[in-house]
């Protein structure tokens, strides 16, 4: 007798806070509430972390230079971030998530995937759970969040952006095809402006275009990324949640007050950064270093990284990596210097969510 195993679709919620840092500032300082506001440095060379929706109406965006933002929106107020407060809010939203499921994959301070497939809350309705989570966040923290509800992480993440701010979007399994067909390839994680341009030059703009093609042909354009792209265009994403996302690297960097042009100046910056890197490393417990690297950003905003295998964080090795990175400057000024360490992958069950995970083992 043939036994059919019924495969039920997963229920994934992606929650993402609305203009997170800026929203916290508006909440805590009412004078910021009705004005275009950004969080970041306000020096001539600094970039914005984020901005509120009023500022976005002027075209201001995250990661934009303060200068450009001010040009677009002269009345923009830029305030410094308060990381400790954002971290506290983040801990609180994670506690809210944990009321609905133990399967949580935080992506950053303000966003996380939740797998609620087996959760009994809200009669098992992921849509209602997302509404309830957003209501909890609003009632307890006076902040708004948006959510995407879908059968996999890829669709849930894109869906959470659809009805931002303070909205949610449900893509049920039978709606996945419709949802992806109209989707611009720009929205697929991993497709940056350059790859998008390239795909467009070959006539691919939406997922529908990719669906009509083949992996073999796509490989000639985007190489190894073709299979993943083809699957995504079909709404397929079989990735499980990574329950304890481990830090893969540690980095410290500094944007310089003025561009520098010589290796000697870079060495001085490394000397300054290195003790700070060690300070941060002290807080990373029990991780094995496997790589160290140096990053330079040039005054045309292009950047380069040079890495080497390493088991320790040696300042002398950073110095050794410098000439190779420096020669790529080809006369351009250097506006940022960064040091990075890469860690070995470890047992995924090891960290933050260990206590909750015991139930799952
Ligand atoms: P995002 O969720 O990307 O942005 P957001 O929450 O500000 O806005 P949205 O409503 O579109 O979700 O990032 C979350 C926070 O992370 C953001 O408030 C500030 C910080 N951040 C940076 O510091 N630098 C960056 O380049 C980005 C994109 C975010
Ligand atoms: Mg956000």
GROMACS .gro file of C-alpha atoms and ligand atoms in nm:
model
  391
    1UNK     CA    1   0.000   0.000   0.000
    2UNK     CA    2   0.130   0.343  -0.086
    3UNK     CA    3   0.147   0.566   0.218
    4UNK     CA    4   0.137   0.931   0.135
    5UNK     CA    5   0.320   1.149   0.381
    6UNK     CA    6   0.153   1.482   0.403
    7UNK     CA    7   0.400   1.764   0.409
    8UNK     CA    8   0.254   2.069   0.574
    9UNK     CA    9   0.398   2.404   0.486
   10UNK     CA   10   0.606   2.584   0.743
   11UNK     CA   11   0.483   2.904   0.903
   12UNK     CA   12   0.756   3.163   0.924
   13UNK     CA   13   0.716   3.516   1.057
   14UNK     CA   14   0.975   3.784   0.988
   15UNK     CA   15   0.943   4.077   1.226
   16UNK     CA   16   1.126   4.402   1.155
   17UNK     CA   17   1.101   4.719   1.359
   18UNK     CA   18   1.010   5.039   1.174
   19UNK     CA   19   1.296   5.291   1.133
   20UNK     CA   20   1.428   5.135   1.449
   21UNK     CA   21   1.692   5.371   1.593
   22UNK     CA   22   1.500   5.677   1.477
   23UNK     CA   23   1.175   5.543   1.624
   24UNK     CA   24   1.338   5.497   1.964
   25UNK     CA   25   1.467   5.856   1.952
   26UNK     CA   26   1.122   5.989   1.855
   27UNK     CA   27   0.965   5.792   2.136
   28UNK     CA   28   1.206   5.922   2.398
   29UNK     CA   29   1.227   6.281   2.276
   30UNK     CA   30   0.887   6.417   2.171
   31UNK     CA   31   1.050   6.720   2.007
   32UNK     CA   32   1.177   6.484   1.735
   33UNK     CA   33   0.836   6.342   1.661
   34UNK     CA   34   0.717   6.561   1.377
   35UNK     CA   35   1.039   6.653   1.206
   36UNK     CA   36   1.266   6.473   0.957
   37UNK     CA   37   1.511   6.290   1.180
   38UNK     CA   38   1.815   6.072   1.121
   39UNK     CA   39   2.047   5.882   1.352
   40UNK     CA   40   2.417   5.891   1.275
   41UNK     CA   41   2.718   6.114   1.292
   42UNK     CA   42   2.666   6.473   1.187
   43UNK     CA   43   3.026   6.542   1.092
   44UNK     CA   44   3.098   6.617   0.728
   45UNK     CA   45   3.228   6.266   0.664
   46UNK     CA   46   2.983   6.055   0.858
   47UNK     CA   47   2.703   5.833   0.732
   48UNK     CA   48   2.350   5.782   0.858
   49UNK     CA   49   2.244   5.465   1.038
   50UNK     CA   50   1.879   5.528   0.959
   51UNK     CA   51   1.615   5.799   0.937
   52UNK     CA   52   1.245   5.835   1.007
   53UNK     CA   53   0.976   5.811   0.742
   54UNK     CA   54   0.940   6.187   0.717
   55UNK     CA   55   1.306   6.212   0.615
   56UNK     CA   56   1.257   5.927   0.368
   57UNK     CA   57   1.006   6.142   0.181
   58UNK     CA   58   1.302   6.360   0.083
   59UNK     CA   59   1.497   6.060  -0.043
   60UNK     CA   60   1.714   6.029   0.269
   61UNK     CA   61   1.822   5.668   0.335
   62UNK     CA   62   2.031   5.447   0.567
   63UNK     CA   63   2.404   5.444   0.492
   64UNK     CA   64   2.378   5.776   0.306
   65UNK     CA   65   2.645   6.035   0.381
   66UNK     CA   66   2.529   6.311   0.614
   67UNK     CA   67   2.628   6.566   0.351
   68UNK     CA   68   2.411   6.413   0.082
   69UNK     CA   69   2.122   6.375   0.327
   70UNK     CA   70   2.144   6.741   0.423
   71UNK     CA   71   2.142   6.838   0.057
   72UNK     CA   72   1.825   6.640   0.000
   73UNK     CA   73   1.663   6.760   0.321
   74UNK     CA   74   1.824   7.077   0.460
   75UNK     CA   75   1.604   7.077   0.771
   76UNK     CA   76   1.708   6.722   0.863
   77UNK     CA   77   1.800   6.682   1.231
   78UNK     CA   78   2.075   6.427   1.288
   79UNK     CA   79   2.118   6.281   1.635
   80UNK     CA   80   2.378   6.045   1.776
   81UNK     CA   81   2.273   5.687   1.837
   82UNK     CA   82   2.227   5.538   2.185
   83UNK     CA   83   2.326   5.176   2.133
   84UNK     CA   84   2.268   5.073   2.493
   85UNK     CA   85   1.904   5.178   2.467
   86UNK     CA   86   1.855   5.001   2.132
   87UNK     CA   87   2.007   4.687   2.280
   88UNK     CA   88   1.766   4.701   2.574
   89UNK     CA   89   1.468   4.739   2.340
   90UNK     CA   90   1.604   4.453   2.132
   91UNK     CA   91   1.625   4.226   2.436
   92UNK     CA   92   1.266   4.312   2.520
   93UNK     CA   93   1.134   4.232   2.172
   94UNK     CA   94   1.319   3.901   2.181
   95UNK     CA   95   1.149   3.822   2.509
   96UNK     CA   96   0.815   3.897   2.341
   97UNK     CA   97   0.905   3.661   2.053
   98UNK     CA   98   0.986   3.386   2.302
   99UNK     CA   99   0.624   3.390   2.422
  100UNK     CA  100   0.521   3.256   2.083
  101UNK     CA  101   0.796   3.012   1.990
  102UNK     CA  102   1.134   2.884   2.095
  103UNK     CA  103   1.249   2.885   1.732
  104UNK     CA  104   1.387   3.233   1.690
  105UNK     CA  105   1.663   3.348   1.459
  106UNK     CA  106   1.765   3.705   1.537
  107UNK     CA  107   1.920   3.876   1.233
  108UNK     CA  108   2.010   4.206   1.395
  109UNK     CA  109   1.894   4.417   1.688
  110UNK     CA  110   1.566   4.496   1.516
  111UNK     CA  111   1.467   4.189   1.315
  112UNK     CA  112   1.418   3.818   1.357
  113UNK     CA  113   1.267   3.512   1.196
  114UNK     CA  114   1.024   3.308   1.403
  115UNK     CA  115   0.920   2.956   1.309
  116UNK     CA  116   0.569   2.919   1.451
  117UNK     CA  117   0.473   2.604   1.258
  118UNK     CA  118   0.415   2.408   1.577
  119UNK     CA  119   0.302   2.690   1.801
  120UNK     CA  120  -0.044   2.663   1.956
  121UNK     CA  121  -0.080   3.032   2.029
  122UNK     CA  122  -0.365   3.220   1.856
  123UNK     CA  123  -0.527   2.891   1.751
  124UNK     CA  124  -0.214   2.818   1.553
  125UNK     CA  125  -0.271   3.114   1.319
  126UNK     CA  126   0.060   3.273   1.218
  127UNK     CA  127  -0.128   3.579   1.094
  128UNK     CA  128  -0.287   3.634   1.434
  129UNK     CA  129   0.042   3.565   1.610
  130UNK     CA  130   0.214   3.832   1.402
  131UNK     CA  131  -0.064   4.078   1.486
  132UNK     CA  132  -0.038   3.991   1.851
  133UNK     CA  133   0.342   4.022   1.856
  134UNK     CA  134   0.319   4.366   1.695
  135UNK     CA  135   0.052   4.466   1.946
  136UNK     CA  136   0.270   4.344   2.236
  137UNK     CA  137   0.561   4.548   2.101
  138UNK     CA  138   0.343   4.856   2.070
  139UNK     CA  139   0.179   4.820   2.411
  140UNK     CA  140   0.497   4.742   2.599
  141UNK     CA  141   0.751   4.952   2.414
  142UNK     CA  142   0.549   5.217   2.235
  143UNK     CA  143   0.719   5.129   1.906
  144UNK     CA  144   0.583   4.986   1.583
  145UNK     CA  145   0.700   4.680   1.394
  146UNK     CA  146   0.610   4.526   1.060
  147UNK     CA  147   0.584   4.158   0.978
  148UNK     CA  148   0.585   3.916   0.688
  149UNK     CA  149   0.415   3.579   0.721
  150UNK     CA  150   0.503   3.309   0.468
  151UNK     CA  151   0.601   2.943   0.421
  152UNK     CA  152   0.973   3.025   0.414
  153UNK     CA  153   1.234   3.277   0.527
  154UNK     CA  154   1.296   3.432   0.187
  155UNK     CA  155   0.931   3.520   0.122
  156UNK     CA  156   0.868   3.623   0.485
  157UNK     CA  157   1.158   3.868   0.477
  158UNK     CA  158   1.042   4.033   0.157
  159UNK     CA  159   0.682   4.036   0.276
  160UNK     CA  160   0.767   4.223   0.597
  161UNK     CA  161   0.873   4.517   0.380
  162UNK     CA  162   0.551   4.525   0.178
  163UNK     CA  163   0.327   4.710   0.422
  164UNK     CA  164   0.583   4.902   0.620
  165UNK     CA  165   0.551   5.093   0.849
  166UNK     CA  166   0.326   4.932   1.109
  167UNK     CA  167   0.179   4.675   0.873
  168UNK     CA  168   0.200   4.310   0.787
  169UNK     CA  169   0.168   4.099   0.476
  170UNK     CA  170   0.063   3.737   0.459
  171UNK     CA  171   0.176   3.521   0.168
  172UNK     CA  172  -0.001   3.190   0.209
  173UNK     CA  173   0.144   2.886   0.025
  174UNK     CA  174  -0.113   2.914  -0.256
  175UNK     CA  175  -0.019   3.282  -0.312
  176UNK     CA  176   0.358   3.228  -0.334
  177UNK     CA  177   0.365   3.197  -0.713
  178UNK     CA  178   0.168   3.518  -0.764
  179UNK     CA  179   0.382   3.696  -0.509
  180UNK     CA  180   0.717   3.604  -0.664
  181UNK     CA  181   0.614   3.649  -1.026
  182UNK     CA  182   0.576   4.025  -0.993
  183UNK     CA  183   0.877   4.058  -0.766
  184UNK     CA  184   1.163   4.275  -0.887
  185UNK     CA  185   1.498   4.094  -0.877
  186UNK     CA  186   1.629   4.399  -0.688
  187UNK     CA  187   1.445   4.276  -0.383
  188UNK     CA  188   1.621   3.939  -0.369
  189UNK     CA  189   1.885   3.930  -0.097
  190UNK     CA  190   2.224   3.884  -0.261
  191UNK     CA  191   2.135   4.088  -0.569
  192UNK     CA  192   2.308   4.423  -0.530
  193UNK     CA  193   2.288   4.711  -0.776
  194UNK     CA  194   2.567   4.571  -0.996
  195UNK     CA  195   2.423   4.220  -1.028
  196UNK     CA  196   2.080   4.369  -1.090
  197UNK     CA  197   2.217   4.587  -1.368
  198UNK     CA  198   2.386   4.286  -1.523
  199UNK     CA  199   2.070   4.074  -1.505
  200UNK     CA  200   1.871   4.361  -1.653
  201UNK     CA  201   2.111   4.392  -1.943
  202UNK     CA  202   2.026   4.029  -2.025
  203UNK     CA  203   1.654   4.104  -2.004
  204UNK     CA  204   1.588   3.982  -1.650
  205UNK     CA  205   1.397   4.230  -1.433
  206UNK     CA  206   1.145   4.027  -1.238
  207UNK     CA  207   1.127   3.675  -1.100
  208UNK     CA  208   0.888   3.594  -1.386
  209UNK     CA  209   1.177   3.655  -1.630
  210UNK     CA  210   1.399   3.417  -1.433
  211UNK     CA  211   1.125   3.154  -1.415
  212UNK     CA  212   1.103   3.157  -1.793
  213UNK     CA  213   1.476   3.086  -1.822
  214UNK     CA  214   1.697   2.793  -1.713
  215UNK     CA  215   1.967   2.736  -1.454
  216UNK     CA  216   2.214   2.660  -1.733
  217UNK     CA  217   2.155   2.994  -1.901
  218UNK     CA  218   2.147   3.185  -1.572
  219UNK     CA  219   2.483   3.031  -1.480
  220UNK     CA  220   2.639   3.206  -1.778
  221UNK     CA  221   2.529   3.537  -1.624
  222UNK     CA  222   2.554   3.499  -1.245
  223UNK     CA  223   2.769   3.186  -1.208
  224UNK     CA  224   2.716   2.979  -0.894
  225UNK     CA  225   2.433   3.202  -0.775
  226UNK     CA  226   2.212   3.069  -1.060
  227UNK     CA  227   2.059   2.775  -0.872
  228UNK     CA  228   1.967   2.981  -0.570
  229UNK     CA  229   1.829   3.255  -0.794
  230UNK     CA  230   1.620   3.008  -0.993
  231UNK     CA  231   1.482   2.855  -0.673
  232UNK     CA  232   1.403   3.192  -0.521
  233UNK     CA  233   1.224   3.299  -0.839
  234UNK     CA  234   1.004   2.993  -0.782
  235UNK     CA  235   0.949   3.092  -0.419
  236UNK     CA  236   1.157   2.798  -0.294
  237UNK     CA  237   1.378   2.838   0.012
  238UNK     CA  238   1.445   2.530   0.222
  239UNK     CA  239   1.667   2.693   0.478
  240UNK     CA  240   1.587   2.614   0.838
  241UNK     CA  241   1.612   2.883   1.102
  242UNK     CA  242   1.958   2.916   1.251
  243UNK     CA  243   1.856   2.909   1.610
  244UNK     CA  244   2.174   3.040   1.757
  245UNK     CA  245   2.335   3.256   1.502
  246UNK     CA  246   2.695   3.272   1.585
  247UNK     CA  247   2.917   3.561   1.529
  248UNK     CA  248   3.126   3.473   1.225
  249UNK     CA  249   3.361   3.763   1.262
  250UNK     CA  250   3.459   4.060   1.467
  251UNK     CA  251   3.546   4.392   1.310
  252UNK     CA  252   3.649   4.734   1.416
  253UNK     CA  253   3.684   5.024   1.181
  254UNK     CA  254   3.720   5.397   1.179
  255UNK     CA  255   3.623   5.662   0.929
  256UNK     CA  256   3.902   5.915   0.931
  257UNK     CA  257   3.851   6.286   0.986
  258UNK     CA  258   4.046   6.348   0.665
  259UNK     CA  259   4.165   6.115   0.391
  260UNK     CA  260   4.511   5.970   0.436
  261UNK     CA  261   4.748   5.882   0.153
  262UNK     CA  262   5.050   5.696   0.290
  263UNK     CA  263   5.116   5.352   0.434
  264UNK     CA  264   5.282   5.512   0.735
  265UNK     CA  265   4.959   5.690   0.820
  266UNK     CA  266   4.766   5.364   0.780
  267UNK     CA  267   5.006   5.195   1.021
  268UNK     CA  268   4.933   5.461   1.280
  269UNK     CA  269   4.560   5.398   1.242
  270UNK     CA  270   4.616   5.022   1.282
  271UNK     CA  271   4.811   5.094   1.596
  272UNK     CA  272   4.515   5.287   1.733
  273UNK     CA  273   4.255   5.032   1.630
  274UNK     CA  274   4.436   4.722   1.745
  275UNK     CA  275   4.390   4.766   2.123
  276UNK     CA  276   4.020   4.838   2.065
  277UNK     CA  277   3.990   4.518   1.867
  278UNK     CA  278   4.148   4.327   2.155
  279UNK     CA  279   3.905   4.489   2.398
  280UNK     CA  280   3.612   4.366   2.192
  281UNK     CA  281   3.771   4.027   2.153
  282UNK     CA  282   3.773   3.987   2.530
  283UNK     CA  283   3.394   3.982   2.521
  284UNK     CA  284   3.385   3.702   2.265
  285UNK     CA  285   3.416   3.394   2.480
  286UNK     CA  286   3.542   3.057   2.363
  287UNK     CA  287   3.576   3.125   1.992
  288UNK     CA  288   3.869   3.012   1.782
  289UNK     CA  289   4.023   3.269   1.550
  290UNK     CA  290   4.091   3.137   1.200
  291UNK     CA  291   4.143   3.452   0.994
  292UNK     CA  292   4.251   3.808   1.024
  293UNK     CA  293   4.209   4.081   0.770
  294UNK     CA  294   4.240   4.446   0.691
  295UNK     CA  295   3.984   4.662   0.516
  296UNK     CA  296   4.040   4.994   0.343
  297UNK     CA  297   3.773   5.220   0.200
  298UNK     CA  298   3.889   5.469  -0.059
  299UNK     CA  299   3.767   5.821  -0.120
  300UNK     CA  300   3.551   5.704  -0.413
  301UNK     CA  301   3.373   5.476  -0.159
  302UNK     CA  302   3.509   5.155  -0.315
  303UNK     CA  303   3.659   4.924  -0.059
  304UNK     CA  304   3.893   4.629  -0.042
  305UNK     CA  305   3.973   4.359   0.211
  306UNK     CA  306   4.286   4.147   0.237
  307UNK     CA  307   4.277   3.843   0.466
  308UNK     CA  308   4.504   3.563   0.572
  309UNK     CA  309   4.467   3.251   0.780
  310UNK     CA  310   4.566   3.312   1.136
  311UNK     CA  311   4.507   3.161   1.476
  312UNK     CA  312   4.584   3.473   1.675
  313UNK     CA  313   4.506   3.843   1.644
  314UNK     CA  314   4.855   3.979   1.587
  315UNK     CA  315   4.915   4.343   1.518
  316UNK     CA  316   5.224   4.254   1.316
  317UNK     CA  317   5.009   4.043   1.082
  318UNK     CA  318   4.774   4.333   1.022
  319UNK     CA  319   5.080   4.538   0.935
  320UNK     CA  320   5.194   4.268   0.694
  321UNK     CA  321   4.856   4.266   0.520
  322UNK     CA  322   4.860   4.640   0.474
  323UNK     CA  323   5.088   4.674   0.166
  324UNK     CA  324   4.866   4.444  -0.040
  325UNK     CA  325   4.553   4.641   0.050
  326UNK     CA  326   4.735   4.971   0.011
  327UNK     CA  327   4.859   4.897  -0.337
  328UNK     CA  328   4.494   4.869  -0.446
  329UNK     CA  329   4.445   5.235  -0.353
  330UNK     CA  330   4.626   5.329  -0.672
  331UNK     CA  331   4.664   5.686  -0.555
  332UNK     CA  332   4.315   5.724  -0.411
  333UNK     CA  333   4.286   5.869  -0.063
  334UNK     CA  334   4.190   5.633   0.217
  335UNK     CA  335   3.883   5.733   0.421
  336UNK     CA  336   3.837   5.426   0.639
  337UNK     CA  337   4.058   5.159   0.791
  338UNK     CA  338   3.920   4.844   0.950
  339UNK     CA  339   4.056   4.530   1.117
  340UNK     CA  340   3.866   4.200   1.106
  341UNK     CA  341   3.892   3.860   1.270
  342UNK     CA  342   3.714   3.548   1.140
  343UNK     CA  343   3.608   3.269   1.376
  344UNK     CA  344   3.577   2.895   1.323
  345UNK     CA  345   3.221   2.760   1.298
  346UNK     CA  346   3.105   2.586   1.612
  347UNK     CA  347   2.830   2.367   1.737
  348UNK     CA  348   2.514   2.560   1.657
  349UNK     CA  349   2.349   2.457   1.979
  350UNK     CA  350   2.607   2.627   2.190
  351UNK     CA  351   2.502   2.979   2.280
  352UNK     CA  352   2.231   3.230   2.357
  353UNK     CA  353   1.922   3.017   2.318
  354UNK     CA  354   2.069   2.707   2.476
  355UNK     CA  355   1.823   2.688   2.765
  356UNK     CA  356   1.521   2.709   2.539
  357UNK     CA  357   1.670   2.469   2.292
  358UNK     CA  358   1.693   2.183   2.535
  359UNK     CA  359   1.328   2.125   2.462
  360UNK     CA  360   1.410   2.072   2.097
  361UNK     CA  361   1.694   1.827   2.128
  362LIG     P1  362   1.674   4.831   0.912
  362LIG     O1  363   1.567   4.738   0.963
  362LIG     O2  364   1.740   4.800   0.782
  362LIG     O3  365   1.615   4.977   0.897
  362LIG     P2  366   1.513   5.055   0.989
  362LIG     O4  367   1.456   4.969   1.098
  362LIG     O5  368   1.581   5.179   1.037
  362LIG     O6  369   1.401   5.098   0.887
  362LIG     P3  370   1.285   5.008   0.823
  362LIG     O7  371   1.157   5.068   0.874
  362LIG     O8  372   1.301   5.024   0.675
  362LIG     O9  373   1.308   4.868   0.871
  362LIG    O10  374   1.788   4.846   1.020
  362LIG     C1  375   1.763   4.843   1.159
  362LIG     C2  376   1.857   4.937   1.231
  362LIG    O11  377   1.992   4.901   1.205
  362LIG     C3  378   1.843   5.081   1.189
  362LIG    O12  379   1.741   5.151   1.260
  362LIG     C4  380   1.979   5.136   1.214
  362LIG     C5  381   2.072   5.018   1.196
  362LIG     N1  382   2.140   5.029   1.063
  362LIG     C6  383   2.266   5.088   1.059
  362LIG    O13  384   2.321   5.125   1.163
  362LIG     N2  385   2.326   5.102   0.937
  362LIG     C7  386   2.266   5.062   0.820
  362LIG    O14  387   2.324   5.078   0.710
  362LIG     C8  388   2.136   5.001   0.826
  362LIG     C9  389   2.067   4.955   0.699
  362LIG    C10  390   2.078   4.986   0.950
  363LIG    MG1  391   1.382   4.778   1.060
   0.00000   0.00000   0.00000
